[in-house]
Short mmCIF file of C-alpha atoms in Angstrom, two decimals:
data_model
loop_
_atom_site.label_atom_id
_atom_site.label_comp_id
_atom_site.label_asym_id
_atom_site.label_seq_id
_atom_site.Cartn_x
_atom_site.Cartn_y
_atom_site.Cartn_z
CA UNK E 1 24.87 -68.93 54.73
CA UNK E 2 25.58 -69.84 58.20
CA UNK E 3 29.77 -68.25 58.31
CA UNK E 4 28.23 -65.32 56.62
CA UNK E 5 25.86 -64.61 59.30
CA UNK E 6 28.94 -65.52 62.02
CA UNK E 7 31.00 -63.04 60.11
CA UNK E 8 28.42 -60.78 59.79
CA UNK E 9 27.62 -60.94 63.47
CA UNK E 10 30.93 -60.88 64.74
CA UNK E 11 31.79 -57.56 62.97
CA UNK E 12 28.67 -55.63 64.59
CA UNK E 13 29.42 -56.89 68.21
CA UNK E 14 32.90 -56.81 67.70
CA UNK E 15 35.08 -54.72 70.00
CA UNK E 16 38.52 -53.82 69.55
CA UNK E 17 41.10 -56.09 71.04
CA UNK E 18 44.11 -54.57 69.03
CA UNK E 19 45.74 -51.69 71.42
CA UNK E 20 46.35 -49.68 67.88
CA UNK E 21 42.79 -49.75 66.87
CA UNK E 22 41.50 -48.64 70.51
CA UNK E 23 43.74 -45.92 70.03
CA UNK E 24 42.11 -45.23 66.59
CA UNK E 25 38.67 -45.38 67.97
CA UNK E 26 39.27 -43.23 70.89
CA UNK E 27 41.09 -40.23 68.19
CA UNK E 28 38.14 -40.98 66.08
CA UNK E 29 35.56 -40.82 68.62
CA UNK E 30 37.35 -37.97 70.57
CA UNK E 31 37.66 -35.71 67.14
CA UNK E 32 33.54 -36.63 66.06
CA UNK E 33 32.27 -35.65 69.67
CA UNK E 34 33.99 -32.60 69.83
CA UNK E 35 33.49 -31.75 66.33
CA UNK E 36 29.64 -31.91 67.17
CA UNK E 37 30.13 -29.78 70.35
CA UNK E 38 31.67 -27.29 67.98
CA UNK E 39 28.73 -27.38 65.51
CA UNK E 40 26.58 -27.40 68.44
CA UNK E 41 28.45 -24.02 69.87
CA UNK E 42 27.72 -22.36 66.19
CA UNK E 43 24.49 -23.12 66.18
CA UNK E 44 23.20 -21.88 69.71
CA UNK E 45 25.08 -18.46 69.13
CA UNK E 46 22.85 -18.27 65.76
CA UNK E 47 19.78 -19.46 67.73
CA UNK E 48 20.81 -16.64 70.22
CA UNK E 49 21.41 -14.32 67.97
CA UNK E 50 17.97 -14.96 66.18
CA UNK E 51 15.71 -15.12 69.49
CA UNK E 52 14.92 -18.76 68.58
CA UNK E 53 14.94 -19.61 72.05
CA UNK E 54 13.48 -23.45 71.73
CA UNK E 55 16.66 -24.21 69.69
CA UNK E 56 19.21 -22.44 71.76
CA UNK E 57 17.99 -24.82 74.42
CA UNK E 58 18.08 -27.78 72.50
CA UNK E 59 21.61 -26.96 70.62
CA UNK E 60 22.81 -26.28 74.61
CA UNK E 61 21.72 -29.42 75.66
CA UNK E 62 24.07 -31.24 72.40
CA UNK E 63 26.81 -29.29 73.31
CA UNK E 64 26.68 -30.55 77.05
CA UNK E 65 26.31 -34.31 75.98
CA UNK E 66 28.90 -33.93 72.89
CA UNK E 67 31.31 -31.64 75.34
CA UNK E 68 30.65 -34.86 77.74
CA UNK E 69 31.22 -37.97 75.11
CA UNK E 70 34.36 -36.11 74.25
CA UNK E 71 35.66 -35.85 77.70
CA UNK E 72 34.57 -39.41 78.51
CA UNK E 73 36.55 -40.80 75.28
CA UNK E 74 39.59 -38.79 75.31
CA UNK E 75 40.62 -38.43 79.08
CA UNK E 76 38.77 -41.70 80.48
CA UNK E 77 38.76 -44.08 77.48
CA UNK E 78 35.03 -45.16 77.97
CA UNK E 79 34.61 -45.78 74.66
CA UNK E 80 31.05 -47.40 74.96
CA UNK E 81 29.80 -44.79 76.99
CA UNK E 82 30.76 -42.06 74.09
CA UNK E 83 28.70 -43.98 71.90
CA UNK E 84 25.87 -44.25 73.62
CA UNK E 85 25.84 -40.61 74.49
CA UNK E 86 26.27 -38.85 70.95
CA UNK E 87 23.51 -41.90 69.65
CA UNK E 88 20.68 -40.91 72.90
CA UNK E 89 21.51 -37.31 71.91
CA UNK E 90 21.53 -37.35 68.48
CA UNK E 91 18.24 -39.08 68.72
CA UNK E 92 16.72 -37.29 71.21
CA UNK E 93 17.18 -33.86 69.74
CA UNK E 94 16.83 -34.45 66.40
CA UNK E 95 13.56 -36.32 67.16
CA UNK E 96 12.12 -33.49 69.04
CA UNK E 97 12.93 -30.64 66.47
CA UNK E 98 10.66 -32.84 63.55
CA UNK E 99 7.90 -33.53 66.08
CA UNK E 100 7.88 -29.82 67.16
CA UNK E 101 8.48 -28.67 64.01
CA UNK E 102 11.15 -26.16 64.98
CA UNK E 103 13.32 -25.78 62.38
CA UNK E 104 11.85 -28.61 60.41
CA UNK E 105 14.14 -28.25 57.17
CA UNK E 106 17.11 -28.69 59.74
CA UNK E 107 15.65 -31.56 61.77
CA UNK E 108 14.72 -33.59 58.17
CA UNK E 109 18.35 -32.76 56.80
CA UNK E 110 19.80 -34.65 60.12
CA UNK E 111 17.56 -37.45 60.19
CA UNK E 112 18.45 -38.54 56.76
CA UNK E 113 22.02 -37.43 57.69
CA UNK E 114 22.27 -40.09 60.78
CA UNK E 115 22.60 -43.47 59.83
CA UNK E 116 25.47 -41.85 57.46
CA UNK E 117 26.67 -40.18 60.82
CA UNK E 118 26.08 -43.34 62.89
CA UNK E 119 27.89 -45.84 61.32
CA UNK E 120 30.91 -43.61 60.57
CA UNK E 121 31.84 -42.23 64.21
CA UNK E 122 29.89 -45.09 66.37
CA UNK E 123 30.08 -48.75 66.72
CA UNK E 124 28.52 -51.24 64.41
CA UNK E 125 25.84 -52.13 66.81
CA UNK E 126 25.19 -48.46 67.91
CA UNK E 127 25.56 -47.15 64.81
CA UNK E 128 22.90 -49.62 63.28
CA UNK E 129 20.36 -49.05 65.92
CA UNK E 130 20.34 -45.57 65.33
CA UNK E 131 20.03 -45.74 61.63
CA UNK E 132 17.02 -48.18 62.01
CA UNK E 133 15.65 -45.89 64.83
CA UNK E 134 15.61 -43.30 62.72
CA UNK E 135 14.62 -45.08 59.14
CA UNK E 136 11.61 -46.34 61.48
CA UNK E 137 10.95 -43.18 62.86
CA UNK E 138 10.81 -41.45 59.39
CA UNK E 139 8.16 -43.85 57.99
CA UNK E 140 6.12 -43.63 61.18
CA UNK E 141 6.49 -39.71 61.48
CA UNK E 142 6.49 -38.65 58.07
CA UNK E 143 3.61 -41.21 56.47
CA UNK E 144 0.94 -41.90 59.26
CA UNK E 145 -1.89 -39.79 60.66
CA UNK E 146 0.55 -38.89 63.38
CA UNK E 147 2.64 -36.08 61.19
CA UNK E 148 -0.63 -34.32 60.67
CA UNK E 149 -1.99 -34.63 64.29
CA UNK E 150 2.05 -32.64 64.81
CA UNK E 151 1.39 -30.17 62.48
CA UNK E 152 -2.35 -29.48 63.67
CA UNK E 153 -0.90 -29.10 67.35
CA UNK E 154 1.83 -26.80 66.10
CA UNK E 155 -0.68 -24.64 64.10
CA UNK E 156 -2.92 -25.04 66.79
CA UNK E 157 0.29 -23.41 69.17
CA UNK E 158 0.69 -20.32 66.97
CA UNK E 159 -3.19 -19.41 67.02
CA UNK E 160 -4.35 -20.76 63.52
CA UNK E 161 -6.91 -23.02 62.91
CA UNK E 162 -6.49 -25.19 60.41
CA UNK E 163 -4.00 -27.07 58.38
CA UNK E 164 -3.84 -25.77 54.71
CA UNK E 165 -5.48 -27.41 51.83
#
């Protein structure tokens, strides 16, 4: 059991020592950050476009940080500081639109989409917190008292009084 868990342990904490697989991880970082920045452009002209004015804000702020990571990984190399950017955004943002309740379809869809999403364009270790961040965050959200107390305060926002039966 023990080399297992060495094994184990060594691939999340690993970093790249092989010059070819930086290089990897910096295309591969490079392409996902600015990939999001592009999906994050799309979406805050449709949010603009709409009037939804909450989400235009929030899609802005994803392309900033994306439009940052990708700078950051591409031009500078920080490869850690990529990561940590796209996972504090993705998290951030995403946790915000279910708690709101703005575009709640969207926010569920990308919750259940992120630890697919984190552990294919972050590290191991980054990529695993934000899976369990957001597997934890689902069960508290979704199946305490809280979700209801969100809904009330949303219903509560638009000027009706009560949540459905």
């Amino acid at each position: 059991m023990k080399p297992f868990l060495y094994k184990l342990k060594k691939l999340i904490f690993a970093q790249p020592t092989d010059p070819a697989q930086k290089r990897r991880d910096i295309r591969t970082k490079t392409f996902a950050a600015g990939f999001l920045c592009m999906v994050s452009v799309i979406l805050t002209i449709m949010n603009i476009i709409n009037r939804y004015v909450f989400m235009a804000y929030t899609t802005g702020i994803l392309i900033v940080g994306f439009l940052t990571a990708a700078i950051l990984c591409g031009k500078y190399e920080k490869i850690s500081a990529t990561d940590w950017i796209m996972a504090v955004m993705c998290s951030f943002i995403f946790t915000v639109y279910a708690v709101t309740g703005e575009n709640e379809g969207f926010a569920c869809l990308w919750i259940l989409l992120m630890p697919l999403l984190g552990l294919s364009i972050l590290s191991p270790f980054r990529g695993i917190c934000v899976s369990a961040y957001f597997q934890l965050f689902l069960i508290i959200f979704f199946y305490t008292p809280l979700h209801n107390a969100a809904a009330a305060y949303n219903l509560a926002q638009n000027g009706i009084d009560a949540l459905p039966k």
